[in-house]
């Protein structure tokens, strides 16, 4: 009775253990621990999912704009000074009418556009360079497709109260702190020049302020670019983590790829190439090459310790036949012309197969002749 109960209890406990073990195996099989396959990466890229830091784009744009303002300030300063002169000497003295206001606005807008257009062009070019440098040329319309999750309040709250949102908040605080420290350092280093601005002319004051603003902007942009590089490394790590795959997903992907006709054709092509290389490696080991003489070539080898009949170790037609004969010639393999036998062996015997009985007599005569040439008898 006790034995029976113990056996029943053991079976129950063993069953529970096996069940737990099965669940553990299923859990680990579904855990995303493997790196993404090339196909998964291509699919993610088609959806516009790549490792990208928007901070790099912003930092590159700011750096390019401030460098343009620093080295090309004359292209903006001179038209700006001309606009100020016209405003104080001409525009302020005109009568305010509907026609004069419209003409004034048109002229001012044209002058502002001529000043701002180069800056906007530099910013646009820098933004394109910053994006392409990270992701390459990528065109996708996935981001334009409607997604109900974008307006889902629950999903929105999850995004707000998530680790990623906390990281973005810390990044924003860090960027503001860095910009503030850099700006303070630049202003403090030029405090004497700043204190002397009230004693300078309007033109010199404007030039000094512009120079100081450009220096501050360049310094802050460089600091932001350093932070952006660190952010790109984090974004890359986060992207790789998000596209990880489980072992089961990799198996399923491999099964799906095997069903792809293109993949199957590539696999067959690789197999044919490997078989062709192996066949060519066997040509130097042949006893004789029977030729057509130009269209077919069949290599035979006879080892009485391994087979009771000669074996076709290589065969080919046209170009492949010429390749076989070239290799045979390099290794001093005897080549004999026998058109009907070469064609028949090529069509009826596969590589690695023994020759049929109806060809024994013809092949035996050829091998006897070959052995006689090689002084083997």
XYZ file of N, CA, C and O in Angstrom, residues 194-368:
700
model
N 32.721 92.642 -23.539
C 31.301 92.935 -23.366
C 31.098 94.221 -22.561
O 30.225 95.045 -22.868
N 31.917 94.404 -21.534
C 31.792 95.611 -20.712
C 32.151 96.875 -21.470
O 31.735 97.970 -21.093
N 32.911 96.763 -22.556
C 33.289 97.941 -23.338
C 32.348 98.247 -24.478
O 32.568 99.215 -25.228
N 31.277 97.467 -24.662
C 30.333 97.697 -25.766
C 29.626 99.052 -25.690
O 29.395 99.677 -26.733
N 29.238 99.574 -24.491
C 28.546 100.876 -24.462
C 29.381 102.033 -25.014
O 28.824 103.072 -25.378
N 30.689 101.873 -25.071
C 31.573 102.944 -25.528
C 31.931 102.824 -27.003
O 32.752 103.594 -27.512
N 31.334 101.850 -27.698
C 31.618 101.655 -29.123
C 30.471 102.180 -29.972
O 29.368 102.440 -29.480
N 30.747 102.322 -31.244
C 29.717 102.766 -32.174
C 28.699 101.646 -32.412
O 28.940 100.486 -32.055
N 27.591 102.018 -33.032
C 26.535 101.037 -33.268
C 27.018 99.914 -34.173
O 26.720 98.724 -33.948
N 27.787 100.252 -35.204
C 28.286 99.229 -36.116
C 29.258 98.287 -35.442
O 29.173 97.062 -35.610
N 30.186 98.860 -34.651
C 31.150 98.004 -33.940
C 30.460 97.142 -32.886
O 30.825 95.978 -32.669
N 29.452 97.730 -32.230
C 28.714 96.954 -31.223
C 27.983 95.785 -31.865
O 28.013 94.655 -31.350
N 27.336 96.038 -32.998
C 26.622 94.966 -33.686
C 27.575 93.871 -34.154
O 27.285 92.679 -34.037
N 28.748 94.258 -34.659
C 29.738 93.278 -35.109
C 30.263 92.456 -33.939
O 30.431 91.237 -34.037
N 30.529 93.132 -32.801
C 31.045 92.421 -31.631
C 30.012 91.451 -31.083
O 30.329 90.305 -30.717
N 28.743 91.873 -31.016
C 27.687 90.992 -30.515
C 27.497 89.793 -31.446
O 27.323 88.652 -31.003
N 27.543 90.060 -32.766
C 27.414 88.961 -33.720
C 28.552 87.965 -33.596
O 28.340 86.745 -33.651
N 29.778 88.488 -33.445
C 30.947 87.601 -33.285
C 30.820 86.754 -32.019
O 31.077 85.543 -32.036
N 30.402 87.406 -30.908
C 30.261 86.682 -29.644
C 29.160 85.632 -29.739
O 29.301 84.514 -29.232
N 28.051 85.981 -30.409
C 26.949 85.016 -30.564
C 27.386 83.818 -31.401
O 27.026 82.669 -31.102
N 28.173 84.079 -32.460
C 28.638 82.975 -33.309
C 29.584 82.062 -32.538
O 29.486 80.829 -32.630
N 30.501 82.648 -31.759
C 31.435 81.842 -30.966
C 30.669 80.999 -29.946
O 30.946 79.798 -29.751
N 29.695 81.616 -29.285
C 28.895 80.876 -28.306
C 28.124 79.741 -28.971
O 28.060 78.615 -28.458
N 27.534 80.035 -30.141
C 26.778 79.009 -30.852
C 27.649 77.855 -31.317
O 27.256 76.680 -31.210
N 28.842 78.163 -31.829
C 29.748 77.099 -32.284
C 30.180 76.226 -31.118
O 30.185 74.993 -31.199
N 30.528 76.863 -29.989
C 30.966 76.095 -28.818
C 29.845 75.207 -28.293
O 30.055 74.028 -27.976
N 28.636 75.769 -28.214
C 27.506 74.975 -27.734
C 27.170 73.848 -28.708
O 26.824 72.737 -28.292
N 27.294 74.104 -30.010
C 27.003 73.063 -31.008
C 27.989 71.914 -30.922
O 27.616 70.743 -31.059
N 29.259 72.239 -30.698
C 30.270 71.180 -30.549
C 29.970 70.333 -29.317
O 30.043 69.090 -29.349
N 29.617 70.991 -28.208
C 29.282 70.240 -26.994
C 28.047 69.370 -27.218
O 27.997 68.206 -26.797
N 27.035 69.921 -27.923
C 25.833 69.134 -28.220
C 26.147 67.971 -29.142
O 25.536 66.900 -29.033
N 27.096 68.165 -30.064
C 27.460 67.083 -30.975
C 28.106 65.926 -30.214
O 27.855 64.756 -30.521
N 28.931 66.248 -29.218
C 29.541 65.189 -28.399
C 28.454 64.404 -27.662
O 28.465 63.163 -27.629
N 27.477 65.125 -27.088
C 26.372 64.439 -26.430
C 25.543 63.634 -27.426
O 25.040 62.556 -27.102
N 25.401 64.174 -28.645
C 24.612 63.479 -29.670
C 25.277 62.172 -30.081
O 24.585 61.190 -30.376
N 26.601 62.135 -30.138
C 27.304 60.888 -30.470
C 27.030 59.838 -29.406
O 26.775 58.662 -29.724
N 27.051 60.255 -28.134
C 26.726 59.315 -27.058
C 25.273 58.851 -27.178
O 24.959 57.675 -26.940
N 24.381 59.790 -27.552
C 22.981 59.418 -27.732
C 22.817 58.443 -28.893
O 21.990 57.525 -28.821
N 23.599 58.628 -29.973
C 23.521 57.700 -31.105
C 23.944 56.300 -30.680
O 23.315 55.301 -31.088
N 24.990 56.201 -29.859
C 25.412 54.885 -29.371
C 24.312 54.238 -28.542
O 24.067 53.030 -28.637
N 23.622 55.067 -27.728
C 22.509 54.515 -26.945
C 21.361 54.092 -27.859
O 20.756 53.025 -27.649
N 21.030 54.928 -28.852
C 19.948 54.584 -29.774
C 20.270 53.312 -30.543
O 19.389 52.480 -30.814
N 21.541 53.130 -30.908
C 21.946 51.924 -31.618
C 21.802 50.695 -30.715
O 21.323 49.641 -31.156
N 22.213 50.852 -29.452
C 22.059 49.746 -28.505
C 20.585 49.413 -28.309
O 20.186 48.237 -28.293
N 19.739 50.445 -28.159
C 18.303 50.229 -27.963
C 17.668 49.602 -29.198
O 16.787 48.731 -29.079
N 18.107 50.016 -30.390
C 17.574 49.444 -31.620
C 17.928 47.967 -31.747
O 17.075 47.133 -32.091
N 19.196 47.637 -31.470
C 19.615 46.235 -31.531
C 18.848 45.389 -30.516
O 18.499 44.232 -30.782
N 18.564 45.976 -29.359
C 17.812 45.250 -28.335
C 16.370 45.008 -28.788
O 15.814 43.924 -28.559
N 15.768 46.001 -29.452
C 14.361 45.887 -29.855
C 14.155 44.906 -31.014
O 13.058 44.359 -31.164
N 15.177 44.726 -31.865
C 14.988 43.830 -33.010
C 15.562 42.436 -32.750
O 15.672 41.639 -33.684
N 15.934 42.161 -31.522
C 16.397 40.811 -31.212
C 15.304 39.789 -31.511
O 14.120 40.102 -31.495
N 15.736 38.580 -31.741
C 14.811 37.518 -32.107
C 14.981 36.338 -31.150
O 16.057 36.136 -30.574
N 13.933 35.591 -31.004
C 14.010 34.340 -30.247
C 14.480 33.217 -31.169
O 14.446 33.346 -32.389
N 14.903 32.140 -30.565
C 15.342 30.984 -31.357
C 14.201 30.453 -32.224
O 14.414 30.029 -33.367
N 12.978 30.506 -31.684
C 11.822 30.019 -32.435
C 11.563 30.909 -33.653
O 11.234 30.414 -34.740
N 11.709 32.224 -33.499
C 11.514 33.142 -34.620
C 12.540 32.902 -35.722
O 12.223 32.977 -36.912
N 13.770 32.615 -35.326
C 14.810 32.335 -36.322
C 14.481 31.055 -37.080
O 14.647 30.981 -38.307
N 13.996 30.040 -36.359
C 13.623 28.790 -37.025
C 12.478 29.022 -38.007
O 12.503 28.511 -39.137
N 11.463 29.787 -37.573
C 10.322 30.053 -38.449
C 10.755 30.849 -39.678
O 10.289 30.592 -40.792
N 11.644 31.806 -39.481
C 12.122 32.601 -40.616
C 12.888 31.729 -41.602
O 12.736 31.867 -42.824
N 13.698 30.826 -41.073
C 14.458 29.936 -41.948
C 13.527 29.034 -42.750
O 13.732 28.798 -43.938
N 12.456 28.545 -42.096
C 11.494 27.707 -42.805
C 10.801 28.493 -43.916
O 10.599 27.986 -45.024
N 10.431 29.731 -43.620
C 9.771 30.556 -44.631
C 10.699 30.865 -45.791
O 10.280 30.909 -46.950
N 11.974 31.106 -45.464
C 12.938 31.402 -46.518
C 13.190 30.189 -47.393
O 13.419 30.309 -48.601
N 13.155 28.998 -46.791
C 13.338 27.784 -47.594
C 12.233 27.621 -48.620
O 12.437 27.058 -49.691
N 11.039 28.121 -48.295
C 9.937 28.027 -49.239
C 10.000 29.072 -50.340
O 9.234 29.006 -51.300
N 10.889 30.031 -50.245
C 11.021 31.066 -51.266
C 11.702 30.483 -52.503
O 12.805 29.949 -52.411
N 11.076 30.568 -53.693
C 11.701 30.007 -54.908
C 13.068 30.607 -55.201
O 13.968 29.910 -55.662
N 13.230 31.901 -54.924
C 14.523 32.537 -55.174
C 15.597 31.948 -54.276
O 16.715 31.668 -54.728
N 15.244 31.754 -52.997
C 16.217 31.167 -52.065
C 16.540 29.739 -52.475
O 17.695 29.302 -52.438
N 15.494 28.989 -52.883
C 15.725 27.609 -53.313
C 16.651 27.548 -54.523
O 17.550 26.703 -54.597
N 16.436 28.450 -55.478
C 17.285 28.449 -56.674
C 18.722 28.787 -56.315
O 19.667 28.212 -56.874
N 18.908 29.718 -55.375
C 20.268 30.061 -54.956
C 20.932 28.883 -54.249
O 22.127 28.626 -54.444
N 20.149 28.174 -53.424
C 20.709 27.009 -52.730
C 21.107 25.934 -53.742
O 22.189 25.333 -53.644
N 20.230 25.698 -54.715
C 20.559 24.698 -55.744
C 21.785 25.113 -56.550
O 22.615 24.274 -56.913
N 21.890 26.405 -56.836
C 23.054 26.886 -57.573
C 24.335 26.658 -56.771
O 25.350 26.221 -57.317
N 24.283 26.945 -55.465
C 25.454 26.706 -54.622
C 25.800 25.223 -54.570
O 26.979 24.849 -54.610
N 24.773 24.390 -54.492
C 25.021 22.944 -54.455
C 25.648 22.459 -55.755
O 26.559 21.621 -55.744
N 25.162 22.997 -56.886
C 25.754 22.613 -58.179
C 27.210 23.055 -58.271
O 28.069 22.322 -58.775
N 27.479 24.259 -57.783
C 28.863 24.748 -57.825
C 29.779 23.894 -56.958
O 30.899 23.572 -57.357
N 29.301 23.506 -55.783
C 30.108 22.655 -54.901
C 30.327 21.280 -55.528
O 31.440 20.727 -55.481
N 29.272 20.712 -56.123
C 29.407 19.409 -56.778
C 30.367 19.496 -57.962
O 31.157 18.569 -58.218
N 30.308 20.618 -58.695
C 31.200 20.799 -59.833
C 32.662 20.860 -59.381
O 33.548 20.258 -59.998
N 32.910 21.583 -58.280
C 34.287 21.669 -57.783
C 34.789 20.305 -57.334
O 35.939 19.934 -57.598
N 33.933 19.551 -56.636
C 34.353 18.216 -56.199
C 34.633 17.312 -57.392
O 35.586 16.526 -57.375
N 33.800 17.433 -58.428
C 33.989 16.601 -59.607
C 35.311 16.941 -60.294
O 36.060 16.043 -60.716
N 35.615 18.220 -60.408
C 36.858 18.626 -61.055
C 38.081 18.166 -60.259
O 39.141 17.903 -60.827
N 37.940 18.089 -58.949
C 39.052 17.609 -58.131
C 39.336 16.128 -58.336
O 40.434 15.653 -58.023
N 38.344 15.378 -58.871
C 38.519 13.955 -59.107
C 39.140 13.650 -60.476
O 39.545 12.515 -60.728
N 39.185 14.634 -61.372
C 39.720 14.394 -62.720
C 41.166 13.903 -62.687
O 41.520 12.944 -63.387
N 42.053 14.505 -61.865
C 43.446 14.012 -61.842
C 43.573 12.567 -61.365
O 44.622 11.929 -61.587
N 42.544 12.027 -60.689
C 42.603 10.647 -60.186
C 42.054 9.626 -61.185
O 42.016 8.440 -60.882
N 41.591 10.088 -62.340
C 41.008 9.180 -63.334
C 42.096 8.363 -64.039
O 43.259 8.770 -64.130
N 41.689 7.190 -64.546
C 42.603 6.351 -65.332
C 42.592 6.742 -66.808
O 43.619 6.654 -67.488
N 41.425 7.177 -67.294
C 41.311 7.498 -68.708
C 40.158 8.487 -68.895
O 39.203 8.516 -68.111
N 40.264 9.294 -69.956
C 39.195 10.212 -70.335
C 38.731 9.818 -71.730
O 39.515 9.852 -72.683
N 37.467 9.435 -71.839
C 36.897 9.055 -73.138
C 36.194 10.278 -73.711
O 35.326 10.872 -73.061
N 36.548 10.663 -74.949
C 36.038 11.900 -75.538
C 35.211 11.627 -76.782
O 35.201 10.525 -77.322
N 34.546 12.713 -77.251
C 33.608 12.620 -78.375
C 34.132 12.974 -79.762
O 33.494 12.553 -80.745
N 35.055 13.859 -79.980
C 36.112 14.402 -79.126
C 35.853 15.804 -78.575
O 36.554 16.251 -77.669
N 34.868 16.567 -79.122
C 34.716 17.962 -78.704
C 33.507 18.193 -77.808
O 33.510 19.106 -76.990
N 32.473 17.377 -77.956
C 31.228 17.658 -77.249
C 31.129 16.977 -75.896
O 30.461 17.503 -74.995
N 31.739 15.812 -75.707
C 31.595 15.068 -74.464
C 32.952 14.611 -73.962
O 33.877 14.342 -74.760
N 33.038 14.503 -72.629
C 34.232 13.946 -71.991
C 33.792 13.214 -70.736
O 33.073 13.771 -69.898
N 34.228 11.924 -70.606
C 33.848 11.092 -69.466
C 35.111 10.516 -68.855
O 35.911 9.876 -69.557
N 35.301 10.727 -67.551
C 36.488 10.231 -66.851
C 36.133 8.942 -66.109
O 35.140 8.897 -65.365
N 36.961 7.909 -66.321
C 36.744 6.613 -65.677
C 37.903 6.265 -64.770
O 39.067 6.595 -65.062
N 37.564 5.594 -63.666
C 38.593 5.097 -62.753
C 38.176 3.706 -62.290
O 36.997 3.461 -61.978
N 39.180 2.799 -62.249
C 38.878 1.425 -61.835
C 39.816 1.037 -60.706
O 41.041 1.070 -60.845
N 39.194 0.708 -59.556
C 39.946 0.231 -58.391
C 39.282 -1.077 -57.961
O 38.199 -1.069 -57.368
N 39.934 -2.177 -58.261
C 39.315 -3.482 -58.007
C 39.126 -3.757 -56.530
O 38.318 -4.616 -56.157
N 39.818 -3.014 -55.657
C 39.647 -3.229 -54.215
C 38.386 -2.544 -53.674
O 37.921 -2.872 -52.590
N 37.843 -1.586 -54.437
C 36.677 -0.839 -53.980
C 35.420 -1.130 -54.790
O 34.305 -0.954 -54.283
N 35.570 -1.534 -56.031
C 34.402 -1.774 -56.874
C 34.719 -2.845 -57.894
O 35.877 -2.996 -58.321
N 33.675 -3.581 -58.312
C 33.868 -4.632 -59.305
C 33.705 -4.107 -60.723
O 33.730 -4.882 -61.680
N 33.521 -2.810 -60.883
C 33.365 -2.218 -62.211
C 33.939 -0.810 -62.195
O 34.006 -0.163 -61.141
N 34.372 -0.321 -63.347
C 34.871 1.068 -63.409
C 33.778 2.067 -63.014
O 32.587 1.824 -63.198
N 34.208 3.197 -62.491
C 33.300 4.234 -61.992
C 33.527 5.524 -62.772
O 34.668 5.875 -63.103
N 32.436 6.229 -63.073
C 32.525 7.550 -63.718
C 32.788 8.581 -62.624
O 31.933 8.822 -61.769
N 33.977 9.161 -62.621
C 34.333 10.136 -61.587
C 34.052 11.563 -62.024
O 33.983 12.475 -61.197
N 33.908 11.797 -63.338
C 33.606 13.141 -63.835
C 33.094 13.029 -65.261
O 33.475 12.118 -66.011
N 32.235 13.956 -65.636
C 31.753 14.001 -67.009
C 31.289 15.412 -67.319
O 30.950 16.198 -66.418
N 31.285 15.755 -68.601
C 30.868 17.085 -68.985
C 30.634 17.176 -70.478
O 31.113 16.341 -71.258
N 29.894 18.212 -70.856
C 29.596 18.453 -72.265
C 30.043 19.859 -72.646
O 30.038 20.780 -71.811
N 30.453 20.002 -73.900
C 30.833 21.295 -74.471
C 31.931 21.970 -73.642
O 33.008 21.420 -73.510
N 31.637 23.143 -73.053
C 32.670 23.893 -72.332
C 33.237 23.079 -71.178
O 34.453 23.081 -70.934
N 32.367 22.388 -70.453
C 32.829 21.584 -69.324
C 33.708 20.434 -69.798
O 34.691 20.061 -69.136
N 33.386 19.879 -70.954
C 34.221 18.825 -71.521
C 35.614 19.347 -71.842
O 36.627 18.672 -71.588
N 35.681 20.549 -72.389
C 36.990 21.138 -72.691
C 37.775 21.400 -71.395
O 39.003 21.217 -71.361
N 37.068 21.807 -70.331
C 37.735 22.036 -69.049
C 38.289 20.733 -68.494
O 39.421 20.689 -67.967
N 37.508 19.653 -68.594
C 37.963 18.349 -68.110
C 39.202 17.899 -68.878
O 40.187 17.409 -68.294
N 39.175 18.076 -70.180
C 40.327 17.653 -70.995
C 41.553 18.501 -70.680
O 42.688 17.989 -70.702
N 41.350 19.782 -70.375
C 42.482 20.632 -70.021
C 43.129 20.164 -68.722
O 44.366 20.085 -68.623
N 42.315 19.842 -67.722
C 42.862 19.344 -66.454
C 43.547 17.994 -66.651
O 44.618 17.726 -66.083
N 42.945 17.121 -67.452
C 43.538 15.804 -67.712
C 44.887 15.951 -68.410
O 45.833 15.203 -68.118
N 44.964 16.906 -69.317
C 46.226 17.121 -70.021
C 47.305 17.611 -69.070
O 48.476 17.207 -69.174
N 46.929 18.467 -68.125
C 47.902 18.971 -67.153
C 48.450 17.855 -66.282
O 49.592 17.928 -65.827
N 47.651 16.813 -66.005
C 48.064 15.734 -65.113
C 48.413 14.451 -65.885
O 48.475 13.362 -65.292
N 48.616 14.570 -67.188
C 49.052 13.436 -68.024
C 48.082 12.262 -67.961
O 48.491 11.091 -67.887
N 46.792 12.539 -67.958
C 45.773 11.492 -67.998
C 45.543 11.112 -69.464
O 45.388 11.991 -70.326
N 45.512 9.818 -69.736
C 45.339 9.350 -71.110
C 43.932 9.712 -71.604
O 42.934 9.487 -70.898
N 43.845 10.287 -72.831
C 42.554 10.640 -73.438
C 42.384 9.843 -74.731
O 43.274 9.867 -75.593
N 41.269 9.132 -74.843
C 40.994 8.321 -76.028
C 39.660 8.745 -76.636
O 38.685 9.012 -75.909
N 39.610 8.787 -77.952
C 38.386 9.169 -78.653
C 37.548 7.934 -78.978
O 38.023 6.996 -79.632
N 36.326 7.951 -78.504
C 35.360 6.898 -78.812
C 33.972 7.554 -78.741
O 33.344 7.639 -77.683
N 33.499 8.036 -79.852
C 32.294 8.866 -79.885
C 31.049 8.174 -79.335
O 30.368 8.705 -78.456
N 30.693 6.989 -79.830
C 29.465 6.363 -79.306
C 29.560 6.004 -77.828
O 28.594 6.153 -77.078
N 30.732 5.531 -77.380
C 30.881 5.160 -75.976
C 30.833 6.394 -75.076
O 30.185 6.382 -74.016
N 31.498 7.478 -75.487
C 31.494 8.702 -74.681
C 30.082 9.245 -74.537
O 29.645 9.625 -73.437
N 29.325 9.282 -75.623
C 27.958 9.807 -75.572
C 27.055 8.915 -74.720
O 26.243 9.404 -73.915
N 27.202 7.594 -74.890
C 26.362 6.662 -74.137
C 26.646 6.742 -72.638
O 25.719 6.765 -71.818
N 27.936 6.767 -72.264
C 28.281 6.877 -70.849
C 27.802 8.205 -70.265
O 27.334 8.268 -69.116
N 27.912 9.297 -71.018
C 27.474 10.602 -70.535
C 25.972 10.613 -70.251
O 25.519 11.197 -69.256
N 25.202 9.974 -71.128
C 23.746 10.020 -70.990
C 23.195 9.006 -69.999
O 22.142 9.235 -69.403
N 23.917 7.893 -69.758
C 23.339 6.801 -68.968
C 23.929 6.644 -67.571
O 23.324 5.979 -66.722
N 25.090 7.205 -67.329
C 25.759 6.994 -66.040
C 25.973 8.336 -65.353
O 26.500 9.280 -65.953
N 25.558 8.403 -64.086
C 25.773 9.610 -63.297
C 27.175 9.595 -62.692
O 27.821 8.543 -62.602
N 27.625 10.783 -62.264
C 28.943 10.894 -61.627
C 28.925 10.099 -60.323
O 28.014 10.232 -59.504
N 29.921 9.225 -60.147
C 29.994 8.362 -58.977
C 29.346 7.006 -59.188
O 29.429 6.136 -58.318
N 28.712 6.822 -60.342
C 28.047 5.547 -60.616
C 28.938 4.587 -61.386
O 29.850 4.988 -62.115
N 28.670 3.269 -61.234
C 29.421 2.258 -61.958
C 28.814 2.082 -63.347
O 27.619 2.263 -63.549
N 29.655 1.702 -64.291
C 29.186 1.572 -65.668
C 28.330 0.310 -65.814
O 28.565 -0.695 -65.126
N 27.320 0.312 -66.674
C 26.479 -0.883 -66.885
C 27.254 -2.014 -67.551
O 28.327 -1.816 -68.148
N 26.680 -3.210 -67.469
C 27.359 -4.404 -67.991
C 27.557 -4.346 -69.499
O 28.533 -4.907 -70.016
N 26.643 -3.681 -70.233
C 26.782 -3.673 -71.690
C 28.019 -2.918 -72.172
O 28.427 -3.041 -73.319
N 28.638 -2.147 -71.272
C 29.831 -1.391 -71.659
C 31.111 -2.022 -71.117
O 32.197 -1.485 -71.299
N 30.971 -3.214 -70.438
C 32.152 -3.814 -69.810
C 33.240 -4.124 -70.841
O 34.420 -3.822 -70.637
N 32.846 -4.747 -71.936
C 33.833 -5.184 -72.920
C 34.578 -4.009 -73.531
O 35.821 -4.007 -73.597
N 33.824 -2.951 -73.950
C 34.460 -1.790 -74.570
C 35.375 -1.083 -73.587
O 36.508 -0.694 -73.924
N 34.921 -0.918 -72.362
C 35.724 -0.220 -71.357
C 36.935 -1.054 -70.961
O 38.037 -0.516 -70.733
N 36.768 -2.397 -70.885
C 37.900 -3.263 -70.531
C 39.006 -3.150 -71.572
O 40.199 -3.109 -71.224
N 38.636 -3.106 -72.848
C 39.645 -2.957 -73.902
C 40.376 -1.619 -73.772
O 41.593 -1.536 -73.948
N 39.637 -0.570 -73.443
C 40.262 0.754 -73.293
C 41.201 0.772 -72.100
O 42.333 1.257 -72.181
N 40.770 0.195 -70.983
C 41.631 0.181 -69.798
C 42.866 -0.671 -70.016
O 43.963 -0.339 -69.529
N 42.711 -1.795 -70.737
C 43.874 -2.629 -71.039
C 44.880 -1.858 -71.874
O 46.099 -1.945 -71.630
